[in-house]
Each structure stands twice: as structure tokens, then as C-alpha cells.
Short mmCIF file of C-alpha atoms and ligand atoms in Angstrom, two decimals:
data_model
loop_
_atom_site.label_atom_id
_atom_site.label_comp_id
_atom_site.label_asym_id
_atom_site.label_seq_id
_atom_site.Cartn_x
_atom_site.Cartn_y
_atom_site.Cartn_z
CA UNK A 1 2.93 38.79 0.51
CA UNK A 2 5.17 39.01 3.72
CA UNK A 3 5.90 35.99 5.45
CA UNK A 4 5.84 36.34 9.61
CA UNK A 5 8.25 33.58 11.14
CA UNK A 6 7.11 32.94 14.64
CA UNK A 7 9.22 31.03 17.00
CA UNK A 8 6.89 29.35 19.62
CA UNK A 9 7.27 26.53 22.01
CA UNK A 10 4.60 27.39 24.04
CA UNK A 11 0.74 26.01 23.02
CA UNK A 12 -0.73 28.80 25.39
CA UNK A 13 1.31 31.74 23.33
CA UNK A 14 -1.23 34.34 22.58
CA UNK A 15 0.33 35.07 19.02
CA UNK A 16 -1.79 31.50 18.34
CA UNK A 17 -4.91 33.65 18.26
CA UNK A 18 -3.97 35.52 15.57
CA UNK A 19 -2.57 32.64 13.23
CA UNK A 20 -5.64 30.74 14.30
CA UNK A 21 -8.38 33.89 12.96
CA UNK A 22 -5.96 34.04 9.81
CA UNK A 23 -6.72 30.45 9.31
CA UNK A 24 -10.47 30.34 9.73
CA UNK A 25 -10.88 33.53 7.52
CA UNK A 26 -9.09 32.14 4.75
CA UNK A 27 -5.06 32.61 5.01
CA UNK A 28 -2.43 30.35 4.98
CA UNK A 29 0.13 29.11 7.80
CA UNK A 30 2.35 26.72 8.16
CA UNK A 31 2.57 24.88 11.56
CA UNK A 32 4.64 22.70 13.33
CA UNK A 33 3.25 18.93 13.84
CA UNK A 34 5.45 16.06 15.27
CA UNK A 35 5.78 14.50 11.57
CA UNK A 36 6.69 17.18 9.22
CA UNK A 37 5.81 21.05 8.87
CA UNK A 38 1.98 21.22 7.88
CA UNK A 39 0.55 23.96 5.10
CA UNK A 40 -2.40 24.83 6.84
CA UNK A 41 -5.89 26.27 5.43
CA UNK A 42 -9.39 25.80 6.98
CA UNK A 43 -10.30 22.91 5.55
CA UNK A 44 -14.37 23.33 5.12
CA UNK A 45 -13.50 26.67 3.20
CA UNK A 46 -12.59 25.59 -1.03
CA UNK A 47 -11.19 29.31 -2.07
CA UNK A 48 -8.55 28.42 1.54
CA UNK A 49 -7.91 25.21 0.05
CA UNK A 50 -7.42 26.66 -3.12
CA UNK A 51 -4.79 28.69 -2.06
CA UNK A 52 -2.71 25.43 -0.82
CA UNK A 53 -2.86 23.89 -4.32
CA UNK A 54 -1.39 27.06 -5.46
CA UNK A 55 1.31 27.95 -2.69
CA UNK A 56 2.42 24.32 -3.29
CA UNK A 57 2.08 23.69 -7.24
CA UNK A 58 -0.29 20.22 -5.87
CA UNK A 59 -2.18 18.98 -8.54
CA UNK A 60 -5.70 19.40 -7.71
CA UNK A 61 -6.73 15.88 -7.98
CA UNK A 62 -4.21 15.22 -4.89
CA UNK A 63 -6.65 15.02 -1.87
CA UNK A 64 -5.87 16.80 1.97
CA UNK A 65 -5.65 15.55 5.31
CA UNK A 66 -7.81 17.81 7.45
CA UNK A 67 -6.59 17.54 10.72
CA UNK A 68 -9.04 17.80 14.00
CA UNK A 69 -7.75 19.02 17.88
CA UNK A 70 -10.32 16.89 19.64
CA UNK A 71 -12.48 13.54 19.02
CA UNK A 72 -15.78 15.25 18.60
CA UNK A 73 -14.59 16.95 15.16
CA UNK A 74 -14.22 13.98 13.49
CA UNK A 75 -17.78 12.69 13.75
CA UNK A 76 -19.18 15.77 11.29
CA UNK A 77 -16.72 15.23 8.47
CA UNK A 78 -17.39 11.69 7.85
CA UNK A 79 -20.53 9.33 7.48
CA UNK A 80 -20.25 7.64 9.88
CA UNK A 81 -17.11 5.48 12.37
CA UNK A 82 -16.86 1.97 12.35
CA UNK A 83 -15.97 0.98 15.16
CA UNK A 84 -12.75 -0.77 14.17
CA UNK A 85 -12.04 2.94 12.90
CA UNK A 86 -13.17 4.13 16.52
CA UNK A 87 -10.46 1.45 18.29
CA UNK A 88 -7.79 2.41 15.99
CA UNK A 89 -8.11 6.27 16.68
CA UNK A 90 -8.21 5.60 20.49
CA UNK A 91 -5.03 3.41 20.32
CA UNK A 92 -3.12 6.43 18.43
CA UNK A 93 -4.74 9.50 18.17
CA UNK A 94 -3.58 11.71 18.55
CA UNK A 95 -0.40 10.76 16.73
CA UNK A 96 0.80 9.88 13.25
CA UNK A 97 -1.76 8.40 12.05
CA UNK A 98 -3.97 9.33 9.26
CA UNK A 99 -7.39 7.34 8.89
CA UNK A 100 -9.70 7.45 5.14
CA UNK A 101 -13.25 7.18 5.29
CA UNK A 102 -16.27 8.05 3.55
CA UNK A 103 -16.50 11.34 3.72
CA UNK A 104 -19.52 14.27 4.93
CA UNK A 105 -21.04 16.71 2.53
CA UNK A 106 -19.43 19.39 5.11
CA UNK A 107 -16.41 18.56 3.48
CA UNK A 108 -15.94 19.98 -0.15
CA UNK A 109 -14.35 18.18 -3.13
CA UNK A 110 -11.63 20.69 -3.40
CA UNK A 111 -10.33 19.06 0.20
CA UNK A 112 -10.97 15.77 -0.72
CA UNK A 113 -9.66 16.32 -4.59
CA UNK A 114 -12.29 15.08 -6.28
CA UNK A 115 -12.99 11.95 -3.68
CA UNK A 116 -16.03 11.09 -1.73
CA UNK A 117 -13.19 10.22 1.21
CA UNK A 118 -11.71 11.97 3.50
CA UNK A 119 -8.23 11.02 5.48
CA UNK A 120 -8.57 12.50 9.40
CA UNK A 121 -5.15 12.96 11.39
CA UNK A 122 -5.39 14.46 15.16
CA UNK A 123 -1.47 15.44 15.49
CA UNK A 124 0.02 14.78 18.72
CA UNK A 125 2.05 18.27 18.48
CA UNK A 126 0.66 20.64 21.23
CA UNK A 127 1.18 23.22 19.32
CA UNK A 128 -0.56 21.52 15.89
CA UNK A 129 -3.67 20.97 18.25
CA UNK A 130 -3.55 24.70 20.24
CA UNK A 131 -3.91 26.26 16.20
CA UNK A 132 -6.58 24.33 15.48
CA UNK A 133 -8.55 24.90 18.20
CA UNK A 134 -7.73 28.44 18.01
CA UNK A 135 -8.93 27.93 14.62
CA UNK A 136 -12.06 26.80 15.58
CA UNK A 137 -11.95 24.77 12.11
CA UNK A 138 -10.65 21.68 10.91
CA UNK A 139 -7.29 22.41 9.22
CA UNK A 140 -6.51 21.10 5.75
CA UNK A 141 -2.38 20.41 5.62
CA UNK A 142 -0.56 18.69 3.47
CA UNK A 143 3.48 18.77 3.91
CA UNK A 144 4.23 22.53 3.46
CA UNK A 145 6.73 21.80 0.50
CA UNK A 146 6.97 22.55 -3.33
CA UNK A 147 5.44 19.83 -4.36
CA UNK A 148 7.67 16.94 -5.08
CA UNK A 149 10.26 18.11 -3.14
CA UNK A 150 11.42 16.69 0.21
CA UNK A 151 8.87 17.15 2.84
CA UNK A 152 10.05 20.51 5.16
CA UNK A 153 11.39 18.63 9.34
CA UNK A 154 12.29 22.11 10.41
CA UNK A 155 11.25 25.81 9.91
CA UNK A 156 14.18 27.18 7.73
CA UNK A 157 12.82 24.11 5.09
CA UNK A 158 9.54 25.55 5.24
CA UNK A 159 10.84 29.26 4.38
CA UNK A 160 13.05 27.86 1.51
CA UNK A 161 9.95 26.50 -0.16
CA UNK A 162 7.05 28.72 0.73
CA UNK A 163 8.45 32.62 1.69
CA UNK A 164 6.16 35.39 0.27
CA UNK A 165 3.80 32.63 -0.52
CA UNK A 166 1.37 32.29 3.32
CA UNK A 167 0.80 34.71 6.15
CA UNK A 168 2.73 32.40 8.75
CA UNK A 169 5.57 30.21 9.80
CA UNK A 170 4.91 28.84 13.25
CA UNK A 171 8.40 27.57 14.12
CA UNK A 172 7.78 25.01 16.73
CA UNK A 173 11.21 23.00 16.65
CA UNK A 174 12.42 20.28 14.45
CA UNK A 175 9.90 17.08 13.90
CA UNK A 176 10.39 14.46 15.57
CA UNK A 177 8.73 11.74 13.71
CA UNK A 178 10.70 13.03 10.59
CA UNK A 179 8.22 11.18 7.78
CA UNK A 180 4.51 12.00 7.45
CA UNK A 181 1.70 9.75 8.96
CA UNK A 182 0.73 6.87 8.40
CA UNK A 183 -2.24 6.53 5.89
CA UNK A 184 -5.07 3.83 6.69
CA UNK A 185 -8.05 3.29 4.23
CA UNK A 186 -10.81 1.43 6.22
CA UNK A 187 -12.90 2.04 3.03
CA UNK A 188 -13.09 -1.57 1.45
CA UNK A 189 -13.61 -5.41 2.39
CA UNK A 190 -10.13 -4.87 4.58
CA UNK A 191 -8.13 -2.17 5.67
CA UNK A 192 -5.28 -1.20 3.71
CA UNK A 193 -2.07 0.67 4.53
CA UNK A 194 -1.67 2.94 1.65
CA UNK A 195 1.49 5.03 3.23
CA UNK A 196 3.76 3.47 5.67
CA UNK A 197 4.59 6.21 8.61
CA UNK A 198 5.59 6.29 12.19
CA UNK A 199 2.71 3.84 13.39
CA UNK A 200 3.74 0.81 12.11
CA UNK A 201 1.87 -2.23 10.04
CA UNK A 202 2.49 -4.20 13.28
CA UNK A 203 0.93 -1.58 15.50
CA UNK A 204 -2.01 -1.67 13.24
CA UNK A 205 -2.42 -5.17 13.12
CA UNK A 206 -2.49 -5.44 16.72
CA UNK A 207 -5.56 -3.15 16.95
CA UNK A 208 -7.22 -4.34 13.36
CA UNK A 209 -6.02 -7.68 12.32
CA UNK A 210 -4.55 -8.48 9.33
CA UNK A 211 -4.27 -5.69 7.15
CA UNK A 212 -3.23 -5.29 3.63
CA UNK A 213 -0.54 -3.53 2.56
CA UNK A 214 -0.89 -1.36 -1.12
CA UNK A 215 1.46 -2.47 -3.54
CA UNK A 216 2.33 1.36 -4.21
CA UNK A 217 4.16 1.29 -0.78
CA UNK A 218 6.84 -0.75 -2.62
CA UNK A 219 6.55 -0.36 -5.90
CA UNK A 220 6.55 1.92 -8.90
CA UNK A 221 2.12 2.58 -9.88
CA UNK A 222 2.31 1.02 -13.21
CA UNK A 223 1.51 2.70 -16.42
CA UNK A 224 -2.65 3.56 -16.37
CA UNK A 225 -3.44 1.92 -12.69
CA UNK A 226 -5.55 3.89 -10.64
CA UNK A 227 -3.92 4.73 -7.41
CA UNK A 228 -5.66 4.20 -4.50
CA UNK A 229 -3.90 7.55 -2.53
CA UNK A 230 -3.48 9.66 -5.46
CA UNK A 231 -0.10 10.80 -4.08
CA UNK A 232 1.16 7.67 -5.00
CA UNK A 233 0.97 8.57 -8.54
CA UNK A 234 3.01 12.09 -8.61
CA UNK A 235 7.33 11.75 -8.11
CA UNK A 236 8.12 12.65 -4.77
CA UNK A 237 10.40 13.62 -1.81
CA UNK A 238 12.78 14.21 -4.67
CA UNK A 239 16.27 16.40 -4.22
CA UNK A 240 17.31 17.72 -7.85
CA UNK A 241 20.40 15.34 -7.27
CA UNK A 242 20.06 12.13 -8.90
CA UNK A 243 19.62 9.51 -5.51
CA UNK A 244 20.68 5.66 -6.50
CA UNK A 245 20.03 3.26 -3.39
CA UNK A 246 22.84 0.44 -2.78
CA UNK A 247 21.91 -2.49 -1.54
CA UNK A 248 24.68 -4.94 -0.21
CA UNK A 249 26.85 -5.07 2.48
CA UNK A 250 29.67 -2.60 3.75
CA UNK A 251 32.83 -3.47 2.14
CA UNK A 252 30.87 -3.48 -1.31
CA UNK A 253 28.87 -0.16 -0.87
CA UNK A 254 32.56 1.04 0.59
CA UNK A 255 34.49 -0.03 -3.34
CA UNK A 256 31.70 1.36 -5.15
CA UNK A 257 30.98 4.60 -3.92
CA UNK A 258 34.94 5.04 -3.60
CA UNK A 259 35.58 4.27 -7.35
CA UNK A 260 32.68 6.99 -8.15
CA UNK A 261 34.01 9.72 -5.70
CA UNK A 262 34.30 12.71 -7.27
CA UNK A 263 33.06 16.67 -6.33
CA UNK A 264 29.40 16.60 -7.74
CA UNK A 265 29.14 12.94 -5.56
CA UNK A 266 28.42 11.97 -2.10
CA UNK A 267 27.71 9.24 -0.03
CA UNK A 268 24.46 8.97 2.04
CA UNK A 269 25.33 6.54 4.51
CA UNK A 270 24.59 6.08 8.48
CA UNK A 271 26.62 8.02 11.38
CA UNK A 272 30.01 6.20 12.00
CA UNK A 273 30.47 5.31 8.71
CA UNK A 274 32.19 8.27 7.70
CA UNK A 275 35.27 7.56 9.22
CA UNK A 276 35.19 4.10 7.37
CA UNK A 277 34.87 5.99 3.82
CA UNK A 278 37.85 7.36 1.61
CA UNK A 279 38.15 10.09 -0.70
CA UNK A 280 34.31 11.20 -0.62
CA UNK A 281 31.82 13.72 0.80
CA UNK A 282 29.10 12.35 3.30
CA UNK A 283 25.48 12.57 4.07
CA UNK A 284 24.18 10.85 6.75
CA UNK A 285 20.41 9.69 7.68
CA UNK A 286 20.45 7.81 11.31
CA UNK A 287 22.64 4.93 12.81
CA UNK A 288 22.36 1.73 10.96
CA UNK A 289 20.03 0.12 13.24
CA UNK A 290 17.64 2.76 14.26
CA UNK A 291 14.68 3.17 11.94
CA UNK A 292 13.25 5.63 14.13
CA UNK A 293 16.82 7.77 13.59
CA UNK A 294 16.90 7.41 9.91
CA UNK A 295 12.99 8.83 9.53
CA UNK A 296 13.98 11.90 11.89
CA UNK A 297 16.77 12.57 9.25
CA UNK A 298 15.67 11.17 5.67
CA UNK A 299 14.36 14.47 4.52
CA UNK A 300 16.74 16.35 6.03
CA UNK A 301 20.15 15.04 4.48
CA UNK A 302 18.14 14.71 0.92
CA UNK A 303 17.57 18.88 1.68
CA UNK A 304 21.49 18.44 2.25
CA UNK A 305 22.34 17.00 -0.64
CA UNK A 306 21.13 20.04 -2.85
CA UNK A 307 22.56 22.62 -0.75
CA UNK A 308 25.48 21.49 -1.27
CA UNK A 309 24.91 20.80 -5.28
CA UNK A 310 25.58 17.42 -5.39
CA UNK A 311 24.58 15.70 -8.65
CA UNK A 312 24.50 12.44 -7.37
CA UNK A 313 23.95 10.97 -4.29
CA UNK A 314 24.79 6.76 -3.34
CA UNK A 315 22.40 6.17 -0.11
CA UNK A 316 23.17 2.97 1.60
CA UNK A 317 19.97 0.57 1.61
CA UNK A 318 17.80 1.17 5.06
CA UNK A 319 15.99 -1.65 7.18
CA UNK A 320 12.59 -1.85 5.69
CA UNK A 321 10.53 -3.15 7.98
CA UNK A 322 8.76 -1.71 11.44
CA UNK A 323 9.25 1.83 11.30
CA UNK A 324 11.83 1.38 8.73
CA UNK A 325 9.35 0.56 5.78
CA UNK A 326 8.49 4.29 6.14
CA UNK A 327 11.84 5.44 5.65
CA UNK A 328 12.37 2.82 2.72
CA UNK A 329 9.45 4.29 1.09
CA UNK A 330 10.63 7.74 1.18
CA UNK A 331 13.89 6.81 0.24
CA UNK A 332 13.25 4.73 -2.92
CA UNK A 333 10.79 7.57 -3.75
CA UNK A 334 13.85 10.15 -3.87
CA UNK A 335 15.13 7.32 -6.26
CA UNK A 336 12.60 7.21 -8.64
CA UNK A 337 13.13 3.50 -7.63
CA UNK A 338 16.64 3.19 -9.03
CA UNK A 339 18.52 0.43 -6.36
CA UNK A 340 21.53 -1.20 -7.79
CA UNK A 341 22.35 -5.02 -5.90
CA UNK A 342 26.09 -5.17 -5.25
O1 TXA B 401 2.11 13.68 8.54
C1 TXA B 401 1.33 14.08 7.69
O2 TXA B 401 0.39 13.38 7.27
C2 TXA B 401 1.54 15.50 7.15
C3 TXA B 401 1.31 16.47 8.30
C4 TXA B 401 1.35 17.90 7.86
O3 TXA B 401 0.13 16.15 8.96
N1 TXA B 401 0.69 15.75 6.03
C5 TXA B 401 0.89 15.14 4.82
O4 TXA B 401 0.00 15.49 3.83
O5 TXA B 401 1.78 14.36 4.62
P1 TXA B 401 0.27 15.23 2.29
O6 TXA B 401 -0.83 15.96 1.60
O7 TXA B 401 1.64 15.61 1.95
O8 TXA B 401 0.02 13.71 2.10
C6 TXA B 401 -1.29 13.18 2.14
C7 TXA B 401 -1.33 11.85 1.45
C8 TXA B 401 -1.25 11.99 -0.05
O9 TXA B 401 -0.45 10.95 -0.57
C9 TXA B 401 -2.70 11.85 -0.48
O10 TXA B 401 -2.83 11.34 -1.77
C10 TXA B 401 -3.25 10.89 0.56
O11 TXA B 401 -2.57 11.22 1.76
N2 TXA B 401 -4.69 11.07 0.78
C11 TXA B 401 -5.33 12.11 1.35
N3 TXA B 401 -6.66 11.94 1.32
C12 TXA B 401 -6.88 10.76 0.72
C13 TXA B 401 -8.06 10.03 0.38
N4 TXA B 401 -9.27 10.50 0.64
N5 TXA B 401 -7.89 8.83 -0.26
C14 TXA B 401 -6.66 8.35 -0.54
N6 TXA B 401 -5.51 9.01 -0.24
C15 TXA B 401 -5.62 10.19 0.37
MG1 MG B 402 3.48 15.64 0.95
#
């Protein structure tokens, strides 16, 4: 299959027509939102969302966001909204957020993988919302990588991973989130944060009360646990370099990834620091104290990393709180959890 790269910054373009009937009768696009580069498929249609599985090499039992343009196409895919569901959409919808609940027979199993919930997302991208609509359908997307890799910020990612694989690229710019959305679960006694993103646990809080956060956001899913976002469960966001997080000050990360410097190595460390380094190549993800930087560039410098063949990559530790416990979940992710404390 060709793949037609479409550069559009405009949501009233009238190419959107066309990637919009391609959608609803079955074809694949990928489209710009303001977190990462979607996959998109209609999401009511299983043989579509079939085709996203494949394009990606998902495992099946790895359930979709569908994504919705407008309030009133959210009611129909669920059972019903709570209204604590119903304040936390109005605070930031659209946006990146991405809220589970118990899901319609409209949508199929193949979308939900297997669940009997569904997570909703209305993306604040124009151009996100002017394909759906055109559309006419709710759009299943899930990051439009190979699977396990870093999740695509810009365009040129997207055709790296997915060329002769969809119909479309919608190029709509670089993301400027950077990480996906967050995931809420208001299916249980409490609500529960199950992926950290660019609203943060204190935004949520201040719409839903205490929340809880999954222990999956930090930690490695032990052996036989069930996870409670099945995406938990599969290794992810991973460059084919070999990413070991240091956590300690400066002047320590500074001696350690010096000592190791060699051709294959590299240093993933925050802008300015370069200057500060000796004797080895550098990455970098965001100033030191700017979560919001780091997630618009996480994904980016791990793509990085493997064009330029590096086997092993030393990324200084981020802030992990606020927006930053999104980026520290990505990053320790890449990892496979491997942080060494200087
Ligand atoms: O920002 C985003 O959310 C991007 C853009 C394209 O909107 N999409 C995205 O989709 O990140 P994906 O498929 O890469 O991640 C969806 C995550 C997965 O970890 C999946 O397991 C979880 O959400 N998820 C989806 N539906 C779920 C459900 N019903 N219950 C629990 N977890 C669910
Ligand atoms: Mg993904």
C-alpha cells in the first residue's frame, strides 16, 4: 500500500474529507493530536480495528481509546456518566485526558480488547477533532508506533514506523504535549490514575478528590498480576539502545557517565548541560526544571538515540512529580526499570 503524507495546518482543509470517508469506510490514517501522532480507524467498525492491531504488531488483548469531536458522542458508547465523570470531562475536555468507563454494546470487543470498558479522549488538536467529525465516527487511535517502540511527536516518526502500512499521514506539526493522555478509570469504589499524562494527579484531585494512583505507574506489574490498563503489562517506549536512569546529583552523574564514554554511549541529560560534560556524545530531553519541556522531548531524543546507534544511553533522573510523573513513567519504561543511585 502507498502511504499519502499530507501536510496540513488548517482544520477547514478540504483534503480532511477524504481522510475522513477513508476512515469511516474502513482505512487507516494517522493524525496529528496535541499528545502524540494517533493510528486512526473507525472505532465501531472490528475488521478497521483489526487492521490497527496489525499495522502496529498490538497484541489484541491491548484495548483502544476511541476518541469523540464533540460531547454528545460520548453518551452512546458508554452506559451511562457519572456525574463526577461529567465534571471531570468539562474541566479538560477536550485535552489530554483519557476517561474508562463501562462501556455500550455499540462498541465491539475488538476496540475494547476483550473489556466491557471503554477509555474516551476528546483531543484538543483542531485538526484531531476536524477528522473526526469529517469522519462522522468515533476514531479508535492508539500511538501510531510499532508497538513497543517510542511513541511517534512528529510526522517523519510516524513514516519510520508505519510507511506502506495506512492510507494517510496527516502531518499537523510536532505535539506539543509530547506524552500520551492521561488515563482515568472511574470504574471502581475510587478513581484511579492508571497512566500519568499531561493533566496532572493534582488537576484531578481538584475536580475528583482524592484519587488513587495504580502501582503500575511506578513500578514493574509483578509476575501473574492482572493489570488494570493492559498496556501496563507489554515493554514499552523502548529505543533498541539499552537506557539506564541515574539518579544523584550533577558532579556524580558528570564522573560516571565520563568514565563510561565511549562511541556506542551517550548521555541523555537536560539542555545546558552539555557544555558541562567531557569526552561524550549528548541527548537532551528539556531544561532541568521544566517537566512540561522534558515530556515535549522524551520520545523524541529516545528516537535519537537509535538513529544514531547508540548501544547505551545514561539519562539523568527527571522530576517526578506534577507533570513530571508522566515523563518519569515513560522514562523508566525505556529502562525496563533499570536506575542506578549514585
Ligand atoms: O494521548 C493518547 O492517549 C494517544 C493519542 C493518539 O490519543 N493514544 C494512546 O493510545 O496513547 P495507546 O493505545 O497507545 O494507549 C492506550 C492506553 C493503553 O495502555 C491501554 O492499555 C489503556 O490505555 N486502555 C485503553 N482502554 C482501556 C480500558 N478499557 N481499561 C484499561 N486500560 C485501557
Ligand atoms: Mg502507545
Amino acid at each position: 500500500m502507498k502511504t499519502e503524507l499530507l501536510r496540513i495546518s488548517d482544520p477547514t482543509d478540504p483534503r480532511l474529507v477524504k481522510v475522513g470517508q477513508t476512515l469511516r469506510n474502513g482505512g487507516l490514517a494517522a493524525i496529528p493530536t496535541e499528545t502524540v501522532y494517533g493510528l486512526a480507524a473507525n472505532a465501531l467498525d472490528e475488521k478497521a480495528v483489526e487492521k490497527i492491531y496489525e499495522a502496529k504488531g498490538r497484541p489484541s488483548d491491548n484495548p483502544l481509546i476511541v476518541h469523540i469531536a464533540h460531547f454528545d458522542e460520548w453518551k452512546p458508547l458508554v452506559k451511562e456518566i457519572p456525574e463526577s465523570a461529567e465534571r471531570l470531562a468539562k474541566a479538560y475536555w477536550p485535552g489530554p485526558l483519557t476517561i474508562i468507563l463501562p462501556k455500550s454494546t455499540l462498541v465491539p470487543m475488538k476496540t475494547s480488547g476483550g473489556l466491557d470498558t471503554v477509555a474516551v479522549r476528546m483531543p484538543g488538536h483542531p485538526i484531531a477533532r476536524a477528522i473526526i467529525e469529517k469522519a462522522g465516527v468515533p476514531l479508535a487511535a492508539p500511538s501510531a508506533n510499532t508497538s513497543g517502540k517510542p511513541s511517534p511527536t512528529t510526522a517523519s516518526h510516524v513514516l519510520h514506523d508505519l510507511d506502506g502500512k495506512i492510507e494517510y499521514i496527516v502531518d499537523g506539526g510536532e505535539c506539543t504535549v509530547g506524552v500520551e493522555s492521561t488515563v482515568i478509570t472511574l470504574v471502581g469504589d475510587r478513581p484511579r490514575l492508571l497512566r500519568p499524562g499531561g493533566v496532572t494527579p493534582e488537576m484531578l484531585e481538584s475536580v475528583l478528590g482524592k484519587i488513587e494512583i495504580d502501582p503500575a505507574v511506578f513500578n514493574k506489574l509483578q509476575e501473574g498480576t492482572v493489570a488494570a490498563s493492559p498496556g501496563m503489562k507489554y515493554k514499552h517506549y523502548s529505543p533498541t539502545a539499552e537506557v539506564i536512569i541515574i539518579k544523584g546529583d550533577f558532579e556524580k552523574y558528570k564522573s560516571y557517565v565520563e568514565e563510561r564514554a565511549d562511541e556506542n554511549t551517550a548521555a541523555l541529560c537536560f539542555d545546558g548541560d552539555a557544555e558541562k560534560l567531557c569526552g561524550i556524545s549528548i541527548l537532551t530531553y528539556g531544561e532541568e526544571t521544566d517537566s512540561a519541556s522534558q515530556a515535549n522531548r522524551i520520545f523524541e531524543a529516545l528516537r535519537e538515540a537509535d538513529e544514531k546507534g547508540y548501544q547505551t544511553v545514561y539519562a539523568r533522573y527527571p522530576l517526578a512529580d506534577g507533570m513530571g510523573l508522566a515523563v518519569f513513567n515513560r522514562l523508566v519504561r525505556a529502562a525496563a526499570f533499570h536506575i542506578v543511585e549514585l
